[in-house]
Structures are given as C-alpha cells and as structure tokens.
Short mmCIF file of C-alpha atoms and ligand atoms in Angstrom, two decimals:
data_model
loop_
_atom_site.label_atom_id
_atom_site.label_comp_id
_atom_site.label_asym_id
_atom_site.label_seq_id
_atom_site.Cartn_x
_atom_site.Cartn_y
_atom_site.Cartn_z
CA MET A 222 32.67 81.76 -92.48
CA VAL A 223 30.88 78.72 -91.09
CA ILE A 224 33.18 75.69 -91.02
CA LYS A 225 31.70 72.72 -92.80
CA LYS A 226 33.60 69.47 -92.53
CA LYS A 227 32.33 68.12 -95.82
CA LEU A 228 33.58 70.93 -98.03
CA ALA A 229 35.96 70.28 -100.89
CA TYR A 230 39.27 72.06 -100.88
CA ASP A 231 42.01 73.02 -103.23
CA LEU A 232 45.26 72.31 -101.43
CA VAL A 233 48.22 74.01 -103.04
CA ILE A 234 51.64 72.71 -102.01
CA PHE A 235 54.47 75.12 -102.70
CA GLY A 236 57.70 73.11 -102.69
CA THR A 237 56.04 69.87 -103.69
CA LYS A 238 59.43 68.35 -104.71
CA GLY A 239 61.02 69.13 -101.36
CA ASP A 240 61.79 66.81 -98.49
CA LEU A 241 58.82 67.73 -96.32
CA ALA A 242 56.27 67.25 -99.11
CA ARG A 243 57.75 63.95 -100.29
CA ARG A 244 58.30 62.49 -96.82
CA LYS A 245 55.31 63.77 -94.91
CA LEU A 246 52.68 65.81 -96.76
CA LEU A 247 51.98 63.58 -99.76
CA PRO A 248 52.01 60.31 -97.71
CA SER A 249 49.69 61.94 -95.11
CA LEU A 250 47.28 63.08 -97.83
CA TYR A 251 47.17 59.60 -99.29
CA LYS A 252 46.42 58.22 -95.84
CA LEU A 253 43.59 60.76 -95.48
CA GLU A 254 42.27 59.47 -98.78
CA LYS A 255 42.31 55.95 -97.39
CA LEU A 256 40.49 57.14 -94.30
CA LYS A 257 37.90 58.75 -96.58
CA LYS A 258 38.64 62.18 -95.16
CA LEU A 259 39.17 63.90 -98.53
CA HIS A 260 36.14 65.16 -100.41
CA LYS A 261 35.94 63.70 -103.91
CA ASN A 262 36.24 67.14 -105.47
CA THR A 263 39.31 68.10 -103.46
CA LYS A 264 42.35 68.84 -105.64
CA ILE A 265 45.98 68.66 -104.58
CA ILE A 266 48.03 71.07 -106.62
CA GLY A 267 51.78 70.57 -106.44
CA VAL A 268 53.67 73.73 -107.29
CA GLY A 269 57.28 73.73 -108.45
CA ARG A 270 59.71 75.04 -111.00
CA ALA A 271 60.02 71.72 -112.83
CA ASN A 272 58.67 71.44 -116.29
CA TRP A 273 56.41 68.53 -115.39
CA ASP A 274 53.08 67.45 -116.72
CA LYS A 275 50.41 65.78 -114.61
CA ASN A 276 51.72 62.29 -115.33
CA THR A 277 55.28 63.03 -114.35
CA TYR A 278 53.98 64.51 -111.07
CA ILE A 279 51.80 61.47 -110.42
CA LYS A 280 54.83 59.20 -111.02
CA MET A 281 56.91 61.22 -108.59
CA VAL A 282 54.14 61.03 -105.93
CA LYS A 283 53.80 57.29 -106.35
CA LYS A 284 57.53 56.70 -106.11
CA ASN A 285 57.62 58.64 -102.82
CA LEU A 286 54.53 56.95 -101.37
CA LYS A 287 56.25 53.59 -101.97
CA LYS A 288 59.26 54.88 -100.15
CA PHE A 289 57.59 56.52 -97.16
CA ILE A 290 54.25 54.89 -96.27
CA ASN A 291 55.50 51.56 -94.93
CA GLU A 292 52.69 49.62 -96.55
CA GLU A 293 51.61 48.51 -99.98
CA ILE A 294 49.78 51.12 -102.02
CA ASN A 295 46.12 50.21 -102.18
CA ILE A 296 45.15 50.38 -105.82
CA ILE A 297 41.54 51.47 -105.18
CA PHE A 298 42.53 54.40 -103.04
CA TRP A 299 45.49 55.29 -105.18
CA LYS A 300 43.20 55.61 -108.20
CA LYS A 301 40.97 58.01 -106.29
CA PHE A 302 43.98 59.87 -104.93
CA CYS A 303 45.79 60.39 -108.21
CA LYS A 304 42.66 61.86 -109.78
CA LYS A 305 43.09 64.70 -107.29
CA LEU A 306 46.70 65.42 -108.23
CA ILE A 307 47.60 68.32 -110.48
CA PHE A 308 50.99 69.90 -111.14
CA CYS A 309 51.41 73.60 -111.69
CA ASN A 310 54.69 74.98 -112.96
CA ILE A 311 55.44 78.22 -111.11
CA ASP A 312 58.68 79.98 -110.35
CA VAL A 313 57.71 82.09 -107.36
CA ASN A 314 60.17 84.76 -108.43
CA TYR A 315 57.90 85.62 -111.34
CA ILE A 316 54.75 87.15 -110.05
CA GLU A 317 52.87 86.72 -113.28
CA ASN A 318 53.28 82.90 -112.95
CA PHE A 319 50.65 82.91 -110.23
CA LEU A 320 47.97 83.49 -112.84
CA LYS A 321 48.48 79.87 -113.93
CA LEU A 322 47.33 78.85 -110.49
CA LYS A 323 44.26 81.01 -110.70
CA LYS A 324 43.18 79.11 -113.77
CA ILE A 325 43.32 75.81 -111.91
CA LEU A 326 41.66 76.83 -108.67
CA ASP A 327 37.92 76.77 -108.15
CA GLN A 328 37.66 79.68 -105.73
CA LYS A 329 33.91 80.02 -106.13
CA ASN A 330 33.09 76.62 -104.78
CA LYS A 331 36.09 75.64 -102.76
CA ILE A 332 38.34 76.95 -100.05
CA THR A 333 41.97 77.24 -101.07
CA ILE A 334 44.70 76.20 -98.67
CA ASN A 335 48.20 77.30 -99.56
CA TYR A 336 50.84 75.13 -97.87
CA LEU A 337 54.24 76.84 -97.96
CA ALA A 338 56.70 73.96 -97.66
CA MET A 339 59.43 76.38 -98.63
CA PRO A 340 62.10 78.39 -96.74
CA PRO A 341 60.77 81.49 -94.94
CA ASN A 342 62.61 83.87 -97.27
CA THR A 343 60.13 82.90 -100.00
CA PHE A 344 57.01 83.59 -97.90
CA GLU A 345 56.69 87.20 -98.89
CA LEU A 346 57.15 86.51 -102.59
CA ILE A 347 54.53 83.80 -102.49
CA CYS A 348 52.03 85.92 -100.54
CA LYS A 349 52.58 88.77 -102.97
CA GLY A 350 52.10 86.49 -105.95
CA LEU A 351 48.89 85.08 -104.46
CA ALA A 352 47.58 88.59 -103.77
CA LYS A 353 48.49 89.82 -107.23
CA ALA A 354 46.46 86.98 -108.77
CA LYS A 355 43.65 87.71 -106.21
CA LEU A 356 44.12 84.35 -104.59
CA ASN A 357 44.08 85.65 -101.05
CA LEU A 358 40.33 85.77 -100.62
CA PRO A 359 38.95 86.00 -97.06
CA SER A 360 38.17 82.30 -97.31
CA SER A 361 41.73 81.27 -98.31
CA ARG A 362 44.20 79.91 -95.79
CA ILE A 363 47.91 79.79 -95.59
CA VAL A 364 49.97 77.15 -93.78
CA ILE A 365 53.55 77.98 -92.85
CA GLU A 366 56.29 75.82 -91.45
CA LYS A 367 59.03 76.49 -88.95
CA PRO A 368 61.52 78.04 -88.65
CA ILE A 369 59.40 81.17 -88.27
CA GLY A 370 62.35 83.49 -87.81
CA GLU A 371 65.53 83.04 -85.87
CA SER A 372 64.86 85.80 -83.32
CA LEU A 373 62.01 87.94 -82.15
CA LYS A 374 62.90 90.56 -84.75
CA THR A 375 63.05 88.17 -87.69
CA SER A 376 59.92 86.30 -86.65
CA LYS A 377 58.07 89.61 -86.42
CA ASP A 378 59.29 90.43 -89.83
CA ILE A 379 57.94 87.16 -91.29
CA ASN A 380 54.65 87.54 -89.44
CA ASN A 381 54.29 91.12 -90.72
CA LYS A 382 55.01 90.15 -94.26
CA VAL A 383 52.50 87.29 -94.27
CA GLY A 384 50.09 89.42 -92.19
CA LYS A 385 49.97 92.02 -94.96
CA TYR A 386 48.07 89.57 -97.14
CA PHE A 387 46.34 87.19 -94.74
CA LYS A 388 44.51 87.81 -91.45
CA GLU A 389 45.59 85.91 -88.31
CA SER A 390 42.51 83.69 -88.60
CA GLN A 391 43.73 82.63 -92.06
CA ILE A 392 47.29 81.77 -90.95
CA PHE A 393 48.12 78.28 -89.73
CA ARG A 394 51.64 78.02 -88.23
CA ILE A 395 52.76 74.47 -87.92
CA ASP A 396 54.62 72.96 -85.00
CA HIS A 397 54.27 69.29 -85.98
CA TYR A 398 54.66 68.16 -82.30
CA LEU A 399 51.16 69.64 -81.68
CA GLY A 400 49.75 67.17 -84.15
CA LYS A 401 51.12 64.15 -82.33
CA GLU A 402 48.47 61.99 -80.75
CA THR A 403 50.25 61.81 -77.38
CA ILE A 404 50.66 65.58 -77.17
CA LEU A 405 46.95 66.04 -77.88
CA ASN A 406 46.19 63.44 -75.25
CA LEU A 407 47.83 65.70 -72.67
CA LEU A 408 44.60 67.76 -72.79
CA SER A 409 42.40 64.74 -72.03
CA LEU A 410 44.82 63.42 -69.45
CA ARG A 411 44.86 66.69 -67.60
CA PHE A 412 41.26 67.86 -68.03
CA SER A 413 39.20 64.69 -67.92
CA ASN A 414 40.83 63.00 -64.93
CA PHE A 415 39.89 64.31 -61.52
CA LEU A 416 42.77 62.34 -60.09
CA PHE A 417 45.24 64.68 -61.78
CA MET A 418 43.23 67.86 -62.09
CA ASN A 419 43.61 68.84 -58.45
CA ASN A 420 47.15 67.61 -58.14
CA TRP A 421 48.49 69.68 -61.00
CA SER A 422 50.38 72.54 -59.33
CA ASN A 423 53.21 73.43 -56.95
CA LYS A 424 51.08 72.14 -54.07
CA ASN A 425 51.71 68.55 -55.12
CA ILE A 426 54.34 68.50 -57.86
CA ASP A 427 58.02 68.58 -56.98
CA HIS A 428 59.42 69.03 -60.46
CA ILE A 429 58.85 68.02 -64.10
CA GLN A 430 61.30 66.63 -66.63
CA ILE A 431 60.81 66.76 -70.38
CA THR A 432 63.17 64.87 -72.67
CA ILE A 433 63.19 64.78 -76.48
CA ALA A 434 66.01 62.44 -77.43
CA GLU A 435 66.99 61.54 -81.00
CA ASN A 436 69.62 59.04 -82.09
CA ILE A 437 70.06 60.50 -85.58
CA GLY A 438 72.86 62.87 -86.43
CA ILE A 439 72.77 65.92 -88.69
CA LYS A 440 74.52 64.76 -91.86
CA GLY A 441 72.46 65.96 -94.85
CA ARG A 442 71.02 68.93 -92.90
CA TRP A 443 74.36 70.32 -91.76
CA ASN A 444 74.09 73.68 -93.49
CA TYR A 445 70.66 74.43 -91.99
CA PHE A 446 71.41 73.00 -88.58
CA ASN A 447 74.83 74.54 -88.15
CA LYS A 448 73.29 78.00 -88.50
CA THR A 449 70.41 77.09 -86.24
CA GLY A 450 71.52 74.78 -83.39
CA GLN A 451 69.41 72.71 -81.01
CA ILE A 452 68.02 75.66 -79.02
CA LYS A 453 66.37 77.26 -82.05
CA ASP A 454 65.63 73.95 -83.77
CA MET A 455 63.92 72.13 -80.86
CA VAL A 456 63.59 74.28 -77.72
CA GLN A 457 62.02 77.46 -79.11
CA ASN A 458 59.22 75.44 -80.67
CA HIS A 459 58.64 71.78 -79.72
CA LEU A 460 59.89 71.80 -76.14
CA LEU A 461 58.25 75.10 -75.21
CA GLN A 462 54.99 74.00 -76.81
CA ILE A 463 54.97 70.81 -74.75
CA LEU A 464 55.81 72.85 -71.64
CA THR A 465 52.82 75.18 -72.27
CA ILE A 466 50.38 72.30 -72.70
CA ILE A 467 51.58 70.56 -69.59
CA THR A 468 51.42 73.69 -67.43
CA MET A 469 48.60 75.90 -68.82
CA SER A 470 45.58 76.58 -66.65
CA ILE A 471 42.21 74.99 -67.43
CA PRO A 472 40.72 76.82 -70.41
CA ILE A 473 37.02 77.65 -70.18
CA ASN A 474 36.48 75.38 -73.21
CA LEU A 475 38.50 73.76 -75.93
CA SER A 476 38.13 76.53 -78.51
CA SER A 477 41.33 77.45 -80.35
CA ASP A 478 41.65 80.82 -78.80
CA ASN A 479 40.80 79.86 -75.29
CA ILE A 480 43.46 77.16 -75.36
CA ARG A 481 46.01 79.47 -76.98
CA ASN A 482 45.20 82.26 -74.52
CA GLU A 483 46.22 79.97 -71.69
CA LYS A 484 49.36 78.77 -73.47
CA VAL A 485 50.60 82.25 -74.19
CA LYS A 486 50.22 83.18 -70.47
CA ILE A 487 52.78 80.48 -69.68
CA LEU A 488 55.17 81.70 -72.31
CA LYS A 489 54.92 85.20 -70.88
CA SER A 490 55.55 83.88 -67.37
CA LEU A 491 58.80 82.08 -68.17
CA LYS A 492 61.45 83.40 -65.79
CA PRO A 493 64.12 85.12 -67.86
CA ILE A 494 67.49 83.46 -68.06
CA ASN A 495 70.17 86.15 -68.02
CA ILE A 496 73.92 86.53 -67.66
CA LYS A 497 73.64 86.31 -63.89
CA ASN A 498 72.00 82.86 -63.78
CA ILE A 499 72.79 81.30 -67.12
CA LYS A 500 75.71 79.19 -65.97
CA LYS A 501 73.54 77.31 -63.51
CA LYS A 502 70.58 77.03 -65.87
CA ILE A 503 71.90 75.81 -69.19
CA VAL A 504 74.27 73.20 -70.48
CA LEU A 505 75.10 73.03 -74.18
CA GLY A 506 76.72 70.03 -75.82
CA GLN A 507 78.08 68.77 -79.09
CA TYR A 508 78.62 65.10 -79.93
CA THR A 509 81.94 63.54 -80.70
CA LYS A 510 82.23 60.10 -82.30
CA GLY A 511 80.69 57.20 -80.46
CA TYR A 512 78.52 54.13 -80.74
CA ILE A 513 74.80 54.01 -81.56
CA ASP A 514 73.35 50.54 -81.78
CA ARG A 515 76.89 49.22 -81.54
CA LYS A 516 77.89 51.04 -84.74
CA LEU A 517 80.60 53.67 -84.67
CA VAL A 518 79.22 57.03 -85.82
CA ASN A 519 81.09 60.20 -86.71
CA SER A 520 81.38 63.32 -84.56
CA TYR A 521 79.22 66.30 -85.48
CA LEU A 522 82.25 68.06 -86.91
CA LYS A 523 83.20 65.12 -89.10
CA GLU A 524 79.70 64.95 -90.56
CA ASN A 525 80.61 68.04 -92.51
CA ASN A 526 83.60 68.04 -94.81
CA LEU A 527 84.22 71.76 -94.98
CA ASN A 528 84.14 73.21 -91.53
CA GLU A 529 85.66 71.46 -88.60
CA THR A 530 85.45 74.23 -86.04
CA SER A 531 81.72 74.74 -85.41
CA LYS A 532 80.52 75.71 -81.98
CA THR A 533 76.91 74.83 -82.75
CA GLU A 534 75.11 72.93 -80.00
CA THR A 535 73.56 69.55 -80.76
CA PHE A 536 72.37 69.12 -77.13
CA VAL A 537 70.70 71.44 -74.69
CA CYS A 538 69.61 71.02 -71.12
CA ILE A 539 67.74 73.89 -69.44
CA LYS A 540 66.29 74.46 -66.02
CA VAL A 541 63.18 76.56 -66.49
CA ASN A 542 60.97 78.32 -63.95
CA ILE A 543 57.47 79.65 -64.44
CA GLU A 544 56.72 82.73 -62.45
CA ASN A 545 53.06 82.37 -61.66
CA TRP A 546 51.03 81.29 -58.60
CA LYS A 547 50.52 77.81 -59.83
CA TRP A 548 54.11 76.92 -60.67
CA LYS A 549 56.29 79.12 -58.45
CA GLY A 550 58.99 76.95 -56.97
CA VAL A 551 58.61 74.00 -59.37
CA PRO A 552 61.66 73.56 -61.66
CA PHE A 553 61.23 72.16 -65.16
CA TYR A 554 64.22 70.33 -66.51
CA LEU A 555 64.19 70.22 -70.29
CA ARG A 556 66.71 68.35 -72.40
CA THR A 557 66.96 67.51 -76.05
CA GLY A 558 69.81 66.27 -78.23
CA LYS A 559 70.96 64.55 -81.34
CA ARG A 560 72.90 61.30 -81.31
CA LEU A 561 71.61 60.24 -77.91
CA PRO A 562 71.27 56.49 -77.35
CA ILE A 563 67.72 56.13 -78.65
CA LYS A 564 64.83 58.04 -80.14
CA TYR A 565 62.62 58.63 -77.19
CA SER A 566 60.49 61.47 -75.78
CA GLU A 567 58.83 61.60 -72.40
CA ILE A 568 57.39 63.88 -69.74
CA VAL A 569 57.97 62.82 -66.17
CA ILE A 570 55.97 64.45 -63.41
CA PHE A 571 57.61 63.88 -59.99
CA PHE A 572 55.13 64.35 -57.16
CA LYS A 573 56.32 65.72 -53.83
CA LYS A 574 58.05 63.67 -51.22
CA ILE A 575 55.98 62.21 -48.40
CA PRO A 576 56.38 64.72 -45.50
CA ILE A 577 56.89 62.17 -42.75
CA ASN A 578 58.21 58.64 -43.29
CA LEU A 579 56.16 56.17 -41.26
CA PHE A 580 58.12 53.24 -42.71
CA LYS A 581 61.57 54.19 -41.47
CA ASN A 582 62.22 50.73 -40.05
CA SER A 583 62.23 49.20 -43.48
CA CYS A 584 62.66 52.05 -45.90
CA ASN A 585 64.99 55.03 -45.45
CA VAL A 586 63.77 56.99 -48.40
CA ILE A 587 60.31 56.57 -49.87
CA PRO A 588 60.45 57.03 -53.67
CA GLN A 589 58.42 59.91 -55.01
CA ASN A 590 55.34 58.98 -57.06
CA LYS A 591 55.93 59.53 -60.77
CA LEU A 592 53.67 59.92 -63.72
CA ILE A 593 55.56 59.12 -66.92
CA ILE A 594 54.00 60.10 -70.20
CA ARG A 595 55.75 58.28 -73.04
CA LEU A 596 55.31 60.52 -76.03
CA GLN A 597 57.10 58.49 -78.67
CA PRO A 598 57.79 55.77 -79.64
CA ASN A 599 56.09 53.06 -77.53
CA GLU A 600 53.39 55.56 -76.61
CA GLY A 601 51.75 55.10 -73.24
CA ILE A 602 51.53 56.12 -69.60
CA ASP A 603 53.25 54.74 -66.50
CA ILE A 604 52.52 55.53 -62.91
CA LYS A 605 55.02 54.56 -60.27
CA ILE A 606 53.71 54.08 -56.75
CA ASN A 607 54.90 52.32 -53.61
CA ASN A 608 53.49 48.98 -52.53
CA LYS A 609 54.02 46.68 -49.55
CA ILE A 610 55.92 43.53 -50.48
CA PRO A 611 53.59 40.73 -49.37
CA GLY A 612 54.79 38.61 -46.42
CA LEU A 613 54.36 37.87 -42.73
CA THR A 614 57.17 40.03 -41.42
CA SER A 615 56.09 42.80 -39.10
CA LYS A 616 57.99 45.30 -41.22
CA PHE A 617 56.48 47.20 -44.12
CA ASN A 618 58.92 46.43 -46.87
CA LEU A 619 58.10 48.73 -49.72
CA LYS A 620 58.61 48.28 -53.42
CA GLU A 621 58.13 50.82 -56.18
CA ILE A 622 55.69 49.25 -58.61
CA LEU A 623 54.65 50.18 -62.08
CA LEU A 624 51.10 50.67 -63.35
CA THR A 625 51.46 50.79 -67.05
CA SER A 626 49.32 51.33 -70.11
CA ASN A 627 50.53 51.01 -73.68
CA TYR A 628 48.80 52.39 -76.73
CA SER A 629 49.79 49.21 -78.59
CA GLU A 630 47.70 47.19 -76.15
CA GLU A 631 44.89 49.60 -75.31
CA PHE A 632 44.23 50.72 -78.85
CA LYS A 633 45.33 47.60 -80.75
CA LYS A 634 43.04 48.09 -83.71
CA ILE A 635 43.63 51.76 -84.09
CA ASP A 636 46.33 53.14 -86.34
CA ILE A 637 47.98 56.09 -84.66
CA PRO A 638 47.77 58.90 -87.22
CA ASP A 639 50.86 60.79 -88.21
CA ALA A 640 51.04 64.35 -86.90
CA TYR A 641 50.77 65.72 -90.46
CA GLU A 642 47.57 63.80 -91.17
CA ARG A 643 45.86 65.58 -88.31
CA LEU A 644 47.38 68.98 -89.05
CA LEU A 645 46.49 68.83 -92.75
CA LEU A 646 42.97 67.81 -91.87
CA ASP A 647 42.63 70.59 -89.28
CA SER A 648 43.93 73.16 -91.75
CA MET A 649 41.18 71.95 -94.14
CA ILE A 650 38.40 72.19 -91.62
CA GLY A 651 39.77 75.52 -90.39
CA LYS A 652 40.53 74.45 -86.81
CA GLN A 653 43.42 76.45 -85.38
CA THR A 654 43.83 74.86 -81.94
CA LEU A 655 46.92 72.89 -82.96
CA PHE A 656 48.56 75.75 -84.79
CA VAL A 657 50.69 78.34 -83.10
CA ARG A 658 49.34 81.85 -82.81
CA ARG A 659 51.51 84.88 -83.53
CA ASP A 660 51.73 85.98 -79.90
CA GLU A 661 52.90 82.50 -78.84
CA ILE A 662 55.75 82.47 -81.36
CA GLU A 663 56.76 85.99 -80.40
CA ALA A 664 56.65 85.35 -76.67
CA SER A 665 58.83 82.27 -77.08
CA TRP A 666 61.35 84.09 -79.24
CA LYS A 667 61.51 86.91 -76.68
CA TRP A 668 62.53 84.38 -73.98
CA ILE A 669 64.96 82.51 -76.28
CA ASP A 670 66.56 85.77 -77.52
CA LYS A 671 67.64 86.62 -73.99
CA ILE A 672 69.20 83.17 -73.56
CA ILE A 673 71.12 83.42 -76.82
CA LYS A 674 72.31 86.91 -75.93
CA SER A 675 73.44 85.84 -72.47
CA LEU A 676 75.22 82.76 -73.80
CA LYS A 677 77.19 84.97 -76.15
CA LYS A 678 78.03 87.54 -73.48
CA LYS A 679 79.16 84.89 -71.07
CA ASN A 680 80.95 83.04 -73.86
CA GLN A 681 79.58 79.85 -72.37
CA LYS A 682 81.53 76.82 -73.60
CA ILE A 683 80.01 73.87 -75.40
CA LYS A 684 80.67 70.58 -73.62
CA ILE A 685 81.33 67.50 -75.63
CA TYR A 686 79.60 64.16 -75.27
CA PRO A 687 80.24 60.91 -77.08
CA ALA A 688 77.50 59.91 -79.50
CA GLY A 689 75.31 57.25 -77.90
CA THR A 690 75.36 58.81 -74.39
CA TRP A 691 72.78 61.02 -72.64
CA GLY A 692 74.68 64.27 -73.22
CA PRO A 693 77.51 65.97 -71.37
CA LYS A 694 78.20 65.03 -67.78
CA GLU A 695 77.39 68.67 -66.84
CA SER A 696 73.74 68.06 -67.75
CA ILE A 697 73.63 65.41 -65.04
CA ASP A 698 75.43 67.74 -62.64
CA LEU A 699 72.83 70.44 -63.37
CA ILE A 700 69.95 68.36 -62.00
CA GLN A 701 71.98 66.64 -59.29
CA ARG A 702 72.95 70.03 -57.78
CA ASP A 703 69.26 70.28 -56.91
CA GLY A 704 69.30 66.83 -55.28
CA ARG A 705 67.44 65.24 -58.23
CA ASN A 706 68.22 62.79 -61.01
CA TRP A 707 67.13 62.32 -64.60
CA ASN A 708 64.53 59.64 -64.96
CA ILE A 709 66.21 56.48 -66.24
CA TYR A 710 64.52 55.09 -69.30
C1 LIG B 131 62.19 69.00 -86.46
C2 LIG B 131 63.61 69.37 -86.26
O1 LIG B 131 61.31 70.06 -86.22
O2 LIG B 131 61.83 67.92 -85.57
C3 LIG B 131 64.53 68.18 -86.48
O3 LIG B 131 63.98 70.38 -87.19
C4 LIG B 131 64.06 67.03 -85.62
O4 LIG B 131 65.87 68.50 -86.15
C5 LIG B 131 62.58 66.74 -85.78
O5 LIG B 131 64.83 65.87 -85.97
C6 LIG B 131 62.10 65.70 -84.77
O6 LIG B 131 60.77 65.37 -85.06
P1 LIG B 131 60.17 63.95 -84.67
O7 LIG B 131 58.74 64.04 -85.07
O8 LIG B 131 60.93 62.93 -85.46
O9 LIG B 131 60.36 63.80 -83.19
#
C-alpha cells in the first residue's frame, strides 16, 4: 500500500481507561489535533468493558486532559477533538463483541490502527477477535506495548500469536524511548556531522557511558515491577535500543528496514555475559530508605505492605562489549535505577587519551575529550575540550572548558513533542523506523536470558543503596577497576 500522509484513520484504543491511555495516548492525540496532524475524518475509538456512552467517554477524556497536558484546554481544538471520540463497549473475552467494532469502523475508506494498551496476555484474544470480525485486513495495523515477553521463549510466543493474524509490516512494537526527540537526534548527530562520523569507532573512542536515572520509586506499580525488575523493565528495551543507535554502522539510507538491519547486527554482536564473567560485569542494587529532594522516602521493601523479602533489583550497572571490528575493545558502561538523586539520562562518549603529553610541565594528566548528549530533561549537547588559560607565563596551563548547547535556547519557539505524539503519528502514516522489529526484540532477549540465567546460577547478591544516591558502591568499583569514573552530572 502506498503511504499517504493525508489519509484519515480509525484509531482503536484497547484499554482506553488504563494508565497509559489516560496519561499518554489521549493527551498526545489531543496535541496532534492542536498541531493539525489529525485528518478531520479520523475517529478515535476507545474500547473498554465499561457501560459508557459517548458523553461519559468524552467527560473522562476531558478530565484526564486537564490532569495531564500541563496547559489549558483550547476550546476550539477540543471541540474538533471530541467530535472524533467514540466509545465502544467490548469485553475482549467475548469474541462476538468485536462485531460492535466492525459496525463503527469505516474499513473501506480508512486504515484501522489497533492500539493494544493492554497486558500481553490479552494480545491473542484481541487479535483473534479482530480476525473473527474480519478486522485484520492487509491495510490494518496493530500497535503493541512492552513488555513483549519476559524471556526469549515468551516473547517468541507473543510474536507468534500476533503474527498469526498480522504480518510483520503491520505490527508496530513500541519502545517509547525511540520516540524521544533526543534519541532521534542521535541519527542526525552521527550521520550529518563529519566531525563525528570519522571518529565514531574504537580508533578514537575510549569508552561510552549510558545512564538512565529516575528519582521515582515503585509504589503503585509494585506488583508488576517486583516480577520484572530493572533488567527486564529498562535494560532489555530502552538501554539496549539506545546502545544500538549509538553504535550501529551507517545505514545506506534512512528507510525503516535499513536502520533496523544495522541495529539488529549490534544486538547480535553483544558479547555474552556468562557465569564466568558475570561478577565483574554486573552490579544489581535495591534501594533502602533515604532522602530525595531532602524528603525521607521509604525503602523498596517498605513500599509494599505484603512482602518484605523481595530480591528484585531496582538498579543495574552493566559493562557491555560489542564483538565487531568497529567496537572491539571499547567498553560500554550502562546504568539505570530507581530512586537515584534526580531524573536524568545521558550518553557520554569519552575519546581516547592523548598519546604523548606535551604539556607535562603544567599538566600531569590531560583530561579526555568528552561528548555529552543530555537526553532528558534539560536536553542538549556538551563538548568538553582543553584550552590554554590565557596569561603571560611560559607554561601552558590547561583548563577543561565546556562548549554547550541547550534545546531550550537553540529551539526556543519549538515545543518538544512527547514521544507518544511522534509514535502515534508514525503508526498512522505507517512508518516503522521507530518501532522495534521482531528480530531485534528476540536478539535482545537472547542476550538478556543468558544474564538472568547466570545471575541465578551464581546466586549473585543484590547490593543495597540508600535512596537519593547513585546506586551501590560496587557500581562505582566496577568502572574504577578499569581506571575510569562515572561522569559527574
Ligand atoms: C517505562 C518503565 O518503560 O519507562 C518505567 O516501565 C520507567 O519503569 C519509564 O519509569 C521511564 O520512562 P521515561 O520516559 O519517564 O524516562
């Protein structure tokens, strides 16, 4: 099918009452309305078990927009937006219910996008229901959310079940990090700047650090999180996706498959972490009580009233190696955790040390050049280079100086879109670049499975860290053993 940007769509949101729909999907759709990105004939069909009519649904949407969009609702755009809203009462357990949806959809004139904001154990039921009502036409699309499985086996199972009813080109697997502006900018940073293009390999780069820090705890999500843990919640998807974009080779063009072909090569080149090396490569942590913004917060265990003995990790630090010609010998230090001091994500590229120090008289160690990509918040780019301190002395006194660029300054008048705005729009225009292909998901699970298995076999202990710190001391030891340090924010 030829992709036309101006087509109208029917967007069906399964789980429209859920957290994701209320917090992210509906506010993003309203913003797209404001940006005039939704065709006037587009319909947004909220699906749920509630016995609601259209007006009750509209009220619910308005209430949540007020809560989550951080601005006044614009009456003109709201009027246009609420004309698009429809509610359809379906219990996905009853296959015949899907016929109600068929009556609403205009499959002749519009592409249908089914957004499954529901747990993965409902995916098969929904796909079956759609197929039974003949709603899985070749033009239809399906958007699915993480977690896509909890191991290679279970992710294959989900992919097979969805794959029975929809072809790969119809399946859009969301990793919302790929919709973030700064992640997308990694492509332009890498492939439109000659300055970096030729420096981007083990010839010039010493090591790379990637940090995704959050200051929130788990609280309301305890049941989900405690079964999942930080490795499966953040590393298998967001961190590995960032790693692939930062290290993939130059694709021949920006088509979805050419980009994803390069990304999957990286995932397949990750050096396995096994029982022999796991102790040196991974540190797991769990937060105890501590201070965030000067307020005392509970330990992970106390956030849940029932179970005080969990060994689930809320922090992970991993040293990763990529076994290919370009990256052999360059370690990647990844860390992510809950209840760290601030919400902050960055990628720091450390260039190699200068081979011979000509400035020994005044400077024992010349700092390595660094490229710091601030992903969120306070988006921007910093470059740290060495500069002579001006003066008449005969010595070259050096100072590390900062060249900095902030989105808030550079792009003052531009609103940075939320990841879901972009991803919803891309699913509508049928662009799969920012969605994860089946082989990517499965390659990442294959690597993660080995880690989980080795951790179990080795019975590796979780280290504790007080909330409001940068994780267990052992995560600092891990990088310091290699003569390096975490970048200080
Ligand atoms: C989700 C994880 O995928 O990403 C959460 O399940 C995490 O645990 C969230 O808090 C972080 O996303 P963001 O966009 O706030 O960095």
